[in-house]
Coordinates of C-alpha atoms in Angstrom, one line a residue:
Chain A
X19 CA 19.1 13.2 29.1
X20 CA 19.4 9.9 30.9
X21 CA 21.7 7.2 28.9
X22 CA 18.1 5.6 27.7
X23 CA 17.1 9.4 26.2
X24 CA 20.3 9.1 24.6
X25 CA 19.7 5.7 23.2
X26 CA 16.4 6.2 22.1
X27 CA 17.2 9.2 20.6
X28 CA 20.0 7.3 18.3
X29 CA 18.0 5.0 17.2
X30 CA 15.8 8.3 15.9
X31 CA 19.0 9.8 14.3
X32 CA 20.2 6.8 13.0
X33 CA 17.0 5.7 11.3
X34 CA 15.8 9.7 10.1
X35 CA 19.6 9.2 8.2
X36 CA 18.2 6.2 6.7
X37 CA 15.3 6.8 6.1
X38 CA 16.4 10.1 3.8
X39 CA 17.9 8.0 2.0
X40 CA 15.6 5.9 0.5
X41 CA 13.6 8.7 -0.1
X42 CA 16.4 9.8 -2.9
X43 CA 14.5 9.3 -5.8
X44 CA 16.6 10.0 -8.9
X45 CA 13.5 10.8 -11.0
X46 CA 11.9 14.2 -13.3
X47 CA 11.5 17.2 -10.7
X48 CA 8.1 17.1 -11.3
X49 CA 7.4 14.0 -9.6
X50 CA 9.1 16.4 -7.1
X51 CA 5.7 17.5 -5.4
X52 CA 5.2 13.7 -4.3
X53 CA 8.3 13.1 -3.0
X54 CA 8.2 16.3 -1.1
X55 CA 4.7 15.3 1.0
X56 CA 6.2 11.8 1.2
X57 CA 9.6 13.4 3.4
X58 CA 7.2 16.1 5.3
X59 CA 5.2 13.3 6.8
X60 CA 8.4 11.1 7.3
X61 CA 11.6 12.6 8.2
X62 CA 11.8 13.8 12.2
X63 CA 9.1 12.8 12.7
X64 CA 8.4 11.9 16.5
X65 CA 9.8 9.7 19.0
X66 CA 10.4 6.4 16.3
X67 CA 9.0 4.2 19.1
X68 CA 8.3 1.7 16.5
X69 CA 11.9 2.2 14.6
X70 CA 13.8 1.8 18.2
X71 CA 11.6 -1.5 19.1
X72 CA 12.8 -3.3 15.9
X73 CA 16.3 -2.1 16.5
X74 CA 16.6 -2.9 19.9
X75 CA 15.2 -6.6 19.2
X76 CA 17.7 -6.8 16.1
X77 CA 20.1 -5.8 18.6
X78 CA 19.2 -8.2 21.7
X79 CA 19.2 -10.9 19.1
X80 CA 22.5 -10.4 17.4
X81 CA 21.0 -9.3 13.8
X82 CA 23.1 -7.5 11.4
X83 CA 22.5 -3.6 11.8
X84 CA 21.7 -3.1 8.6
X85 CA 19.2 -5.4 8.5
X86 CA 17.2 -4.5 11.2
X87 CA 16.9 -0.8 9.8
X88 CA 16.1 -1.8 6.4
X89 CA 12.9 -3.0 8.7
X90 CA 12.6 -0.2 10.7
X91 CA 12.7 2.0 7.8
X92 CA 10.1 -0.2 6.9
X93 CA 7.8 0.0 10.2
X94 CA 7.9 3.9 10.2
X95 CA 7.1 4.2 6.3
X96 CA 3.7 2.4 7.3
X97 CA 3.2 4.7 10.3
X98 CA 3.3 7.5 8.3
X99 CA 1.5 6.7 5.3
X100 CA -1.6 5.7 8.5
X101 CA -0.8 9.2 9.5
X102 CA -1.4 10.8 6.3
X103 CA -4.4 8.8 5.3
X104 CA -5.7 9.1 9.3
X105 CA -5.9 12.8 8.5
X106 CA -7.7 13.4 5.4
X107 CA -10.5 15.1 5.3
X108 CA -12.9 11.8 5.1
X109 CA -11.2 10.5 7.9
X110 CA -10.3 12.2 11.2
X111 CA -10.0 15.7 9.0
X112 CA -6.7 17.1 11.3
X113 CA -4.9 20.1 10.1
X114 CA -1.8 18.8 12.6
X115 CA 0.3 16.4 13.5
X116 CA 3.4 16.8 15.6
X117 CA 2.4 20.9 15.7
X118 CA 3.2 21.1 11.9
X119 CA 0.6 21.1 9.5
X120 CA -1.2 17.3 8.2
X121 CA 0.2 16.7 4.9
X122 CA -2.6 17.2 3.3
X123 CA -2.5 21.0 4.4
X124 CA 0.8 21.1 3.0
X125 CA 0.6 19.6 -0.2
X126 CA -3.4 19.2 -1.0
X127 CA -5.2 16.0 -1.0
X128 CA -4.4 14.9 -4.2
X129 CA -0.3 14.7 -3.1
X130 CA -1.3 13.6 0.3
X131 CA -3.0 10.6 -0.6
X132 CA -0.3 9.3 -3.4
X133 CA 2.1 10.6 -1.2
X134 CA 0.3 7.8 1.3
X135 CA 0.6 5.2 -1.0
X136 CA 3.7 6.0 -2.1
X137 CA 4.9 5.3 1.3
X138 CA 3.0 2.3 1.9
X139 CA 4.6 0.7 -0.9
X140 CA 8.0 1.7 -0.4
X141 CA 7.7 0.0 3.0
X142 CA 6.9 -3.6 0.7
X143 CA 10.2 -2.5 -1.4
X144 CA 12.4 -1.4 1.9
X145 CA 11.7 -4.7 3.4
X146 CA 11.9 -6.8 0.4
X147 CA 16.0 -5.0 -1.0
X148 CA 16.5 -5.9 2.9
X149 CA 20.3 -7.1 3.1
X150 CA 18.9 -10.7 5.0
X151 CA 18.2 -13.4 3.9
X152 CA 15.2 -14.1 1.2
X153 CA 13.6 -16.3 3.7
X154 CA 13.7 -13.4 6.2
X155 CA 12.4 -11.1 3.9
X156 CA 9.6 -12.7 2.8
X157 CA 8.5 -13.1 6.8
X158 CA 9.1 -9.4 7.1
X159 CA 6.9 -8.4 4.0
X160 CA 4.4 -11.2 5.7
X161 CA 4.9 -9.1 9.3
X162 CA 4.5 -5.6 7.4
X163 CA 1.5 -6.7 5.5
X164 CA -0.7 -8.8 8.3
X165 CA 0.0 -5.6 10.4
X166 CA -0.9 -2.9 7.8
X167 CA -3.9 -4.5 6.7
X168 CA -7.8 -5.5 7.2
X169 CA -7.0 -8.0 10.1
X170 CA -4.8 -5.4 11.5
X171 CA -4.3 -1.5 11.9
X172 CA -7.0 -1.1 8.5
X173 CA -9.4 -3.3 10.7
X174 CA -9.0 -1.1 13.8
X175 CA -9.4 2.0 11.6
X176 CA -12.8 0.3 10.1
X177 CA -14.2 -0.7 13.7
X178 CA -12.8 2.9 14.9
X179 CA -15.2 4.5 11.5
X180 CA -18.0 2.1 12.3
X181 CA -17.7 3.7 16.3
X182 CA -18.0 7.4 15.3
X183 CA -20.8 9.1 17.4
X184 CA -21.7 6.1 19.1
X185 CA -21.4 4.4 22.7
X186 CA -18.6 1.5 22.7
X187 CA -17.8 -0.6 25.6
X188 CA -14.7 -2.1 26.8
X189 CA -13.9 -5.4 25.1
X190 CA -15.1 -3.4 21.4
X191 CA -12.3 -0.7 22.8
X192 CA -10.0 -3.2 23.5
X193 CA -10.2 -5.0 20.0
X194 CA -9.8 -1.6 18.2
X195 CA -6.9 -0.3 19.7
X196 CA -5.2 -3.8 19.2
X197 CA -5.6 -3.1 15.8
X198 CA -4.8 0.2 15.6
X199 CA -1.8 0.4 17.4
X200 CA -1.2 -2.8 18.8
X201 CA -0.7 -4.5 15.7
X202 CA 2.6 -1.9 14.2
X203 CA 4.0 -2.2 17.9
X204 CA 3.8 -5.7 18.0
X205 CA 5.7 -6.1 14.0
X206 CA 8.0 -3.8 14.9
X207 CA 9.2 -6.7 18.4
X208 CA 8.9 -9.2 15.3
X209 CA 10.7 -7.8 13.2
X210 CA 13.8 -7.2 15.4
X211 CA 13.9 -10.6 16.5
X212 CA 13.5 -11.9 12.7
X213 CA 16.1 -9.6 12.1
X214 CA 17.8 -12.2 14.7
X215 CA 16.8 -15.2 13.5
X216 CA 15.2 -15.7 17.2
X217 CA 13.8 -18.5 18.3
X218 CA 9.4 -19.2 18.6
X219 CA 9.9 -18.3 22.4
X220 CA 11.5 -15.2 21.9
X221 CA 9.0 -14.4 19.2
X222 CA 5.5 -14.9 21.8
X223 CA 8.0 -13.0 24.6
X224 CA 8.3 -9.8 21.7
X225 CA 4.9 -9.8 20.8
X226 CA 3.5 -9.8 24.5
X227 CA 5.6 -7.1 25.9
X228 CA 4.9 -5.2 22.7
X229 CA 1.6 -6.3 22.6
X230 CA 1.0 -4.7 26.5
X231 CA 2.9 -1.8 25.5
X232 CA 0.7 -1.1 23.0
X233 CA -2.6 -0.7 24.7
X234 CA -0.7 1.3 27.6
X235 CA 0.2 3.5 24.8
X236 CA -3.3 4.2 23.9
X237 CA -4.3 4.4 27.2
X238 CA -1.8 7.4 27.8
X239 CA -2.7 9.0 24.6
X240 CA -6.1 8.9 25.7
X241 CA -5.4 10.4 29.1
X242 CA -3.2 13.0 27.6
X243 CA -6.0 14.2 25.2
X244 CA -8.2 15.1 28.9
X245 CA -5.2 15.8 31.2
X246 CA -2.0 17.0 28.8
X247 CA -0.3 19.7 27.6
X248 CA -1.8 20.8 24.3
X249 CA 1.8 22.5 23.8
X250 CA 3.7 19.6 24.6
X251 CA 1.2 17.4 22.9
X252 CA 1.6 19.2 19.3
X253 CA -2.2 19.0 19.1
X254 CA -5.2 20.8 20.9
X255 CA -6.7 18.1 23.6
X256 CA -10.1 17.4 24.8
X257 CA -11.1 16.3 21.3
X258 CA -12.1 13.3 21.9
X259 CA -15.0 14.7 24.1
X260 CA -16.0 17.1 22.0
X261 CA -16.0 14.1 19.1
X262 CA -18.0 12.1 21.6
X263 CA -15.3 9.7 21.7
X264 CA -15.6 6.6 24.2
X265 CA -12.6 6.5 25.0
X266 CA -10.4 4.6 28.7
X267 CA -10.7 7.7 30.3
X268 CA -14.8 7.9 29.7
X269 CA -15.0 4.0 30.6
X270 CA -13.0 3.9 33.2
X271 CA -12.4 7.9 35.0
X272 CA -9.5 9.4 34.8
X273 CA -7.7 7.4 38.0
X274 CA -9.1 3.9 36.6
X275 CA -7.2 4.4 33.5
X276 CA -3.8 5.5 35.5
X277 CA -4.4 2.5 36.8
X278 CA -5.2 -0.3 34.1
X279 CA -2.2 1.8 32.0
X280 CA 0.2 1.4 35.0
X281 CA -0.8 -3.1 35.2
X282 CA -0.7 -3.3 31.3
X283 CA 3.6 -1.9 32.0
X284 CA 4.1 -3.9 34.7
X285 CA 3.2 -7.0 32.7
X286 CA 5.4 -5.7 29.6
X287 CA 8.3 -6.0 32.3
X288 CA 7.2 -9.2 33.2
X289 CA 7.5 -9.9 30.3
X290 CA 10.7 -9.2 29.1
X291 CA 12.1 -10.0 32.8
X292 CA 14.4 -12.7 32.1
X293 CA 16.0 -11.5 28.9
X294 CA 19.6 -10.5 29.8
X295 CA 20.0 -6.4 28.6
X296 CA 16.4 -5.9 28.8
X297 CA 17.1 -2.5 30.0
X298 CA 15.6 -0.3 27.8
X299 CA 12.7 -2.3 26.7
X300 CA 11.8 -1.7 30.5
X301 CA 12.7 1.8 30.5
X302 CA 10.6 2.3 27.1
X303 CA 7.8 0.5 28.9
X304 CA 8.2 3.2 31.7
X305 CA 8.8 5.8 29.2
X306 CA 5.5 5.4 27.7
X307 CA 3.7 5.5 31.0
X308 CA 4.8 8.5 32.0
X309 CA 5.6 10.3 28.7
X310 CA 3.4 13.9 28.1
X311 CA 3.1 14.2 24.7
Chain B
X268 CA -16.1 -16.6 -29.2
X269 CA -12.7 -18.3 -31.4
X270 CA -10.3 -19.9 -28.7
X271 CA -8.5 -16.9 -27.6
X272 CA -11.3 -15.1 -26.1
X273 CA -12.4 -18.2 -24.7
X274 CA -8.9 -18.3 -22.7
X275 CA -9.0 -14.9 -22.0
X276 CA -12.8 -15.7 -20.7
X277 CA -11.3 -18.6 -18.9
X278 CA -8.2 -16.7 -17.5
X279 CA -10.7 -14.6 -15.9
X280 CA -13.1 -16.5 -14.3
X281 CA -10.0 -18.8 -12.8
X282 CA -8.3 -15.5 -11.5
X283 CA -12.2 -14.3 -10.5
X284 CA -12.2 -17.1 -8.0
X285 CA -9.2 -17.1 -6.8
X286 CA -9.8 -13.3 -6.1
X287 CA -12.7 -14.0 -4.0
X288 CA -11.1 -16.9 -1.8
X289 CA -8.6 -14.4 -1.2
X290 CA -10.8 -12.1 0.2
X291 CA -12.6 -14.6 2.5
X292 CA -11.7 -13.0 6.2
X293 CA -13.0 -14.5 9.5
X294 CA -13.3 -11.5 10.8
X295 CA -16.0 -9.9 13.1
X296 CA -19.0 -8.4 11.2
X297 CA -18.4 -5.0 11.9
X298 CA -15.3 -4.8 9.5
X299 CA -17.5 -6.3 6.3
X300 CA -17.9 -2.7 5.4
X301 CA -14.4 -2.2 4.4
X302 CA -13.6 -5.9 2.5
X303 CA -17.5 -5.1 0.8
X304 CA -15.6 -2.3 -0.4
X305 CA -12.8 -4.3 -1.5
X306 CA -15.1 -7.8 -3.2
X307 CA -17.1 -4.1 -5.2
X308 CA -14.1 -3.5 -6.7
X309 CA -11.7 -6.2 -7.3
X310 CA -14.6 -8.8 -8.2
X311 CA -15.7 -9.6 -11.8
X312 CA -14.0 -6.6 -13.6
X313 CA -12.9 -6.0 -16.5
X314 CA -11.1 -8.3 -18.5
X315 CA -8.2 -9.1 -16.3
X316 CA -5.4 -8.7 -19.2
X317 CA -2.8 -7.9 -16.5
X318 CA -4.1 -11.6 -14.9
X319 CA -4.0 -12.9 -18.2
X320 CA -0.4 -11.4 -18.9
X321 CA 1.0 -13.5 -16.1
X322 CA -0.9 -16.7 -16.7
X323 CA 0.1 -16.3 -20.1
X324 CA 4.1 -15.9 -19.8
X325 CA 3.6 -18.6 -16.6
X326 CA 2.4 -20.6 -18.6
X327 CA 4.6 -20.4 -21.0
X328 CA 7.4 -20.9 -19.0
X329 CA 6.2 -24.0 -17.6
X330 CA 5.8 -21.9 -13.7
X331 CA 3.1 -23.7 -11.3
X332 CA -0.6 -22.5 -12.0
X333 CA -0.8 -22.1 -7.8
X334 CA 2.2 -19.8 -7.9
X335 CA 1.2 -17.8 -11.0
X336 CA -2.3 -17.5 -9.8
X337 CA -1.5 -16.1 -6.3
X338 CA 1.2 -13.5 -8.8
X339 CA -1.8 -12.9 -11.1
X340 CA -4.2 -12.0 -7.9
X341 CA -1.3 -9.7 -6.5
X342 CA -1.0 -7.7 -9.4
X343 CA -4.9 -7.2 -10.2
X344 CA -5.6 -5.9 -6.7
X345 CA -3.1 -3.4 -7.1
X346 CA -4.9 -2.6 -10.2
X347 CA -8.3 -2.1 -8.5
X348 CA -6.5 -0.5 -5.2
X349 CA -5.2 2.5 -8.5
X350 CA -8.7 2.0 -9.5
X351 CA -10.6 3.2 -6.2
X352 CA -8.3 5.9 -5.3
X353 CA -8.4 7.2 -8.7
X354 CA -11.7 7.7 -8.9
X355 CA -11.6 9.5 -5.3
X356 CA -13.2 13.5 -5.1
X357 CA -9.7 14.1 -4.4
X358 CA -8.5 12.7 -7.4
X359 CA -11.0 12.5 -10.8
X360 CA -13.8 12.7 -9.2
X361 CA -15.3 10.0 -11.1
X362 CA -18.7 8.4 -10.0
X363 CA -18.3 5.4 -12.6
X364 CA -16.1 2.5 -13.3
X365 CA -16.9 -0.3 -16.0
X366 CA -20.8 1.2 -15.8
X367 CA -21.2 0.3 -11.4
X368 CA -20.9 3.1 -9.4
X369 CA -17.1 3.8 -8.3
X370 CA -15.9 2.6 -5.2
X371 CA -16.8 6.0 -3.0
X372 CA -20.4 6.3 -4.5
X373 CA -21.0 3.0 -3.1
X374 CA -19.4 2.6 -0.1
X375 CA -18.5 6.9 1.1
X376 CA -15.2 8.3 0.7
X377 CA -13.4 7.1 4.0
X378 CA -14.2 3.2 3.2
X379 CA -13.0 4.0 -0.5
X380 CA -9.8 5.1 0.6
X381 CA -9.2 2.3 3.1
X382 CA -10.4 -0.3 0.9
X383 CA -7.7 0.6 -1.5
X384 CA -5.2 1.0 0.9
X385 CA -6.6 -2.8 1.9
X386 CA -5.8 -4.0 -1.6
X387 CA -2.1 -2.0 -2.2
X388 CA -1.6 -4.2 1.6
X389 CA -3.5 -7.6 0.3
X390 CA -1.5 -8.2 -2.4
X391 CA 2.0 -7.9 -0.8
X392 CA 0.3 -10.3 1.3
X393 CA -0.8 -12.3 -1.2
X394 CA 3.0 -12.2 -3.6
X395 CA 5.1 -13.2 0.2
X396 CA 2.5 -16.2 0.4
X397 CA 2.6 -16.8 -3.1
X398 CA 3.2 -20.7 -3.2
X399 CA 7.4 -20.1 -5.0
X400 CA 10.8 -20.1 -4.2
X401 CA 11.3 -17.4 -1.3
X402 CA 14.1 -16.3 -3.7
X403 CA 10.8 -15.7 -6.0
X404 CA 8.7 -14.1 -3.3
X405 CA 11.2 -11.8 -3.2
X406 CA 11.4 -11.0 -6.3
X407 CA 7.3 -10.9 -6.9
X408 CA 7.2 -8.0 -4.2
X409 CA 10.2 -6.2 -5.1
X410 CA 8.2 -6.4 -8.9
X411 CA 4.8 -5.5 -7.6
X412 CA 6.3 -2.6 -5.0
X413 CA 8.6 -1.3 -8.1
X414 CA 6.2 -1.4 -10.5
X415 CA 3.6 0.9 -8.3
X416 CA 5.6 3.5 -6.9
X417 CA 7.1 6.8 -7.4
X418 CA 9.5 5.3 -10.6
X419 CA 6.1 3.7 -11.6
X420 CA 2.5 3.5 -11.4
X421 CA 2.2 6.0 -8.7
X422 CA 4.8 8.3 -10.5
X423 CA 2.5 8.5 -13.7
X424 CA -0.4 9.9 -11.1
X425 CA 1.7 12.3 -10.3
X426 CA 2.8 13.7 -13.7
X427 CA -1.2 13.4 -14.9
X428 CA -1.8 15.8 -11.9
X429 CA 0.8 18.3 -12.5
X430 CA -0.6 18.1 -16.6
X431 CA -4.1 19.2 -15.8
X432 CA -5.7 21.8 -17.7
X433 CA -1.9 22.5 -19.4
X434 CA -0.8 21.7 -22.7
X435 CA 1.4 18.0 -22.6
X436 CA 4.6 17.1 -25.5
X437 CA 4.5 14.1 -26.8
X438 CA 7.1 13.2 -25.0
X439 CA 5.3 13.6 -21.5
X440 CA 3.0 12.0 -22.9
X441 CA 4.6 9.2 -23.1
X442 CA 6.6 9.0 -20.1
X443 CA 3.0 10.0 -18.4
X444 CA 1.4 6.3 -20.1
X445 CA 4.4 4.2 -19.8
X446 CA 4.2 5.0 -15.7
X447 CA 0.4 4.9 -15.0
X448 CA -0.6 1.5 -17.6
X449 CA 2.6 0.9 -18.5
X450 CA 4.4 0.0 -15.7
X451 CA 1.7 -2.4 -13.8
X452 CA 1.4 -4.5 -17.7
X453 CA 5.1 -4.9 -17.6
X454 CA 5.1 -5.8 -13.8
X455 CA 2.5 -8.2 -15.1
X456 CA 4.7 -10.2 -18.6
X457 CA 7.8 -10.3 -15.2
X458 CA 6.1 -11.8 -13.0
X459 CA 4.5 -14.7 -15.0
X460 CA 8.1 -15.0 -16.5
X461 CA 9.3 -14.8 -12.9
X462 CA 6.9 -17.6 -11.9
X463 CA 8.6 -20.0 -14.4
X464 CA 12.5 -19.1 -13.4
X465 CA 12.7 -17.6 -17.1
X466 CA 16.2 -16.1 -18.4
X467 CA 17.7 -12.6 -18.7
X468 CA 16.8 -12.9 -22.4
X469 CA 13.2 -14.0 -21.6
X470 CA 12.7 -11.5 -19.4
X471 CA 13.5 -8.4 -21.5
X472 CA 12.0 -9.7 -24.2
X473 CA 8.7 -10.2 -22.5
X474 CA 9.3 -6.6 -21.0
X475 CA 9.2 -5.0 -24.7
X476 CA 6.5 -6.8 -25.7
X477 CA 4.0 -5.5 -22.8
X478 CA 6.0 -1.8 -22.7
X479 CA 4.5 -1.9 -26.7
X480 CA 1.6 -3.6 -25.5
X481 CA 0.9 -1.2 -22.4
X482 CA 1.7 2.3 -24.5
X483 CA -1.0 1.0 -27.5
X484 CA -3.8 0.3 -24.6
X485 CA -3.8 3.7 -23.6
X486 CA -4.0 5.4 -27.2
X487 CA -6.9 2.9 -27.9
X488 CA -8.3 4.7 -24.5
X489 CA -7.9 8.1 -26.1
X490 CA -8.7 6.6 -29.1
X491 CA -12.0 5.7 -27.6
X492 CA -12.8 8.9 -26.0
X493 CA -13.4 9.8 -28.8
X494 CA -14.9 7.9 -31.4
X495 CA -15.9 4.9 -29.0
X496 CA -19.4 3.9 -28.1
X497 CA -20.3 5.3 -24.4
X498 CA -22.6 2.1 -23.7
X499 CA -20.0 -0.3 -24.5
X500 CA -17.4 1.8 -22.5
X501 CA -20.0 1.8 -19.7
X502 CA -18.9 5.6 -19.3
X503 CA -19.3 9.0 -21.2
X504 CA -17.2 9.2 -23.9
X505 CA -15.8 13.5 -24.7
X506 CA -14.6 13.1 -21.0
X507 CA -11.2 14.2 -22.6
X508 CA -11.7 17.1 -24.7
X509 CA -14.3 18.0 -21.9
X510 CA -11.3 18.6 -19.5
X511 CA -8.9 19.7 -22.1
X512 CA -6.9 17.2 -21.7
X513 CA -3.7 16.4 -24.2
X514 CA -3.6 12.9 -25.6
X515 CA -2.6 10.5 -28.7
X516 CA -5.8 12.4 -30.3
X517 CA -5.2 15.6 -29.8
X518 CA -1.5 15.9 -30.3
X519 CA -1.4 12.9 -33.5
X520 CA -5.1 13.6 -34.7
X521 CA -7.6 10.3 -34.8
X522 CA -5.4 8.8 -38.1
X523 CA -2.0 9.5 -36.4
X524 CA -3.0 7.6 -33.1
X525 CA -4.5 4.8 -34.6
X526 CA -1.5 4.2 -36.6
X527 CA 0.4 4.8 -33.8
X528 CA -1.1 2.2 -31.9
X529 CA -0.7 0.0 -35.3
X530 CA 3.2 0.3 -35.3
X531 CA 3.4 -0.9 -31.8
X532 CA 1.0 -4.1 -31.9
X533 CA 3.4 -4.6 -34.8
X534 CA 6.5 -4.1 -32.4
X535 CA 4.8 -6.3 -30.0
X536 CA 4.1 -8.9 -32.3
X537 CA 7.8 -9.4 -33.4
X538 CA 9.1 -9.0 -29.9
X539 CA 7.6 -12.4 -29.2
X540 CA 7.6 -13.7 -32.8
X541 CA 10.2 -16.3 -31.7
X542 CA 8.4 -17.4 -29.1
X543 CA 6.7 -21.0 -29.2
X544 CA 2.7 -21.2 -28.2
X545 CA 3.2 -17.1 -29.0
X546 CA -0.8 -17.4 -30.5
X547 CA -2.4 -15.9 -27.2
X548 CA 0.3 -13.6 -27.3
X549 CA -0.3 -12.6 -30.5
X550 CA -4.2 -12.1 -30.2
X551 CA -4.2 -10.0 -27.3
X552 CA -2.0 -7.8 -28.8
X553 CA -4.4 -7.7 -31.6
X554 CA -7.3 -7.4 -29.3
X555 CA -6.4 -3.5 -27.4
X556 CA -5.3 -2.7 -31.3
X557 CA -8.8 -3.4 -32.1
X558 CA -11.1 -3.4 -28.6
X559 CA -15.0 -0.8 -28.5
X560 CA -14.4 -1.1 -24.8

């Protein structure tokens, strides 16, 4: 592992520990099923890219570690909720997620529905309880709600549903990706900056960086679905073609999609070029481009 | 209509207007489906008992009208979200709600799922944007999250799922009702008091009042399912018996359940006896007892 991989892994370990702590409820055993379902989807899952972005922007803005960590947990809860609900039979109907059974496969549909609801709710409680000023907490709640809501991630899911089986143009695909993936990544960068009381200029810079990373992330997803390794991905490839889904690869071809992703990563790098200590952010952008899962 | 009925109707009109305004998004038409689904379940629906409780405790504590109204909207959004998800096929599988098709019947399961998610998210955004101090906003978000989450309403739904088809004792039923209905009513009373910066003593009093009202409400629900008029209720009666559901009526009999509800309403009245201007609260408690839908 190079030092940036170590940093990312360290952020992931820290956020997993913090999440585990926050999922500890002193309630009757009878409720354990839904809490187990929440744990199943939330803990030790994924690279924690969103949390890492909160924590790194928090570090760059000298935020308190605990304050930034609470917001990192909140964004990961919202991410996990969205995956649980996305996987449900009435949505994408996915049986697997990150190589293990999706939440409803492991706990049944009703528990998965409620586990998602519970994580979304807990995200807001976590932000409201963050060891930050009231003004920061309010702004964090607002940021999370806007990113998750109808004008953010949820809007992306709705557009996605509406596009099913239909040809989609590049503009719509850009909107869809900006909302579905971009909104949470942008919120992550913003939350880190908020925790450190960053000024408007840095908020704007962080936003442009995260927006470019988010779109590049989604484009590499499209590429991996065509050219990736199912084992490394922990899910089958070729599902977009099977579902007649329009992607960046369908619209621009494999090399066109790769080129667009590389352009975006270049843009992301330019955004943060002037920030001292930007090495991790630059590496994250390159990692998104080069990832194989 | 007596003056209290007029007051309740006036609160309902005000909150419907405020909710309608908050569901006005300037987004592309493509997203209109889920917003329509949110509108379908949120607007002009029900007596707005929770909103009325926020607004009345707000009035009694001299809260700003706009501040209390924002929190009243937030609690109604959470109530509507819970009904949408409760009605889904994987939960209670109800085709009707308040005499009209349930959300998934009207808009499909995926849109209903997302409409519920959207309303839950919007509730927190609404609280964070409420024209109140940051400290009040944070406390409102916390109150909503705790009431809706695993240790509140959601915990009640989980217990409910676990009880399906099994005999249930009175203690479990009390816990179930306290969480499933009680948590949101208690949050409503608390939110009104918060908006008016009420002291600990009034918060405590309001909490005991709402708790008694909540349990009485649920018991009359059980009674109406046996002895009510399907037309007035807007849903068929006898569903608890059909589903072999343990209720207050199964455990205490019809007259036992009626007596317990009357006791609780008496307790609720005693709680607020010393509050000047308590007439509406006293009437609400009696109305819960005497309601036929």
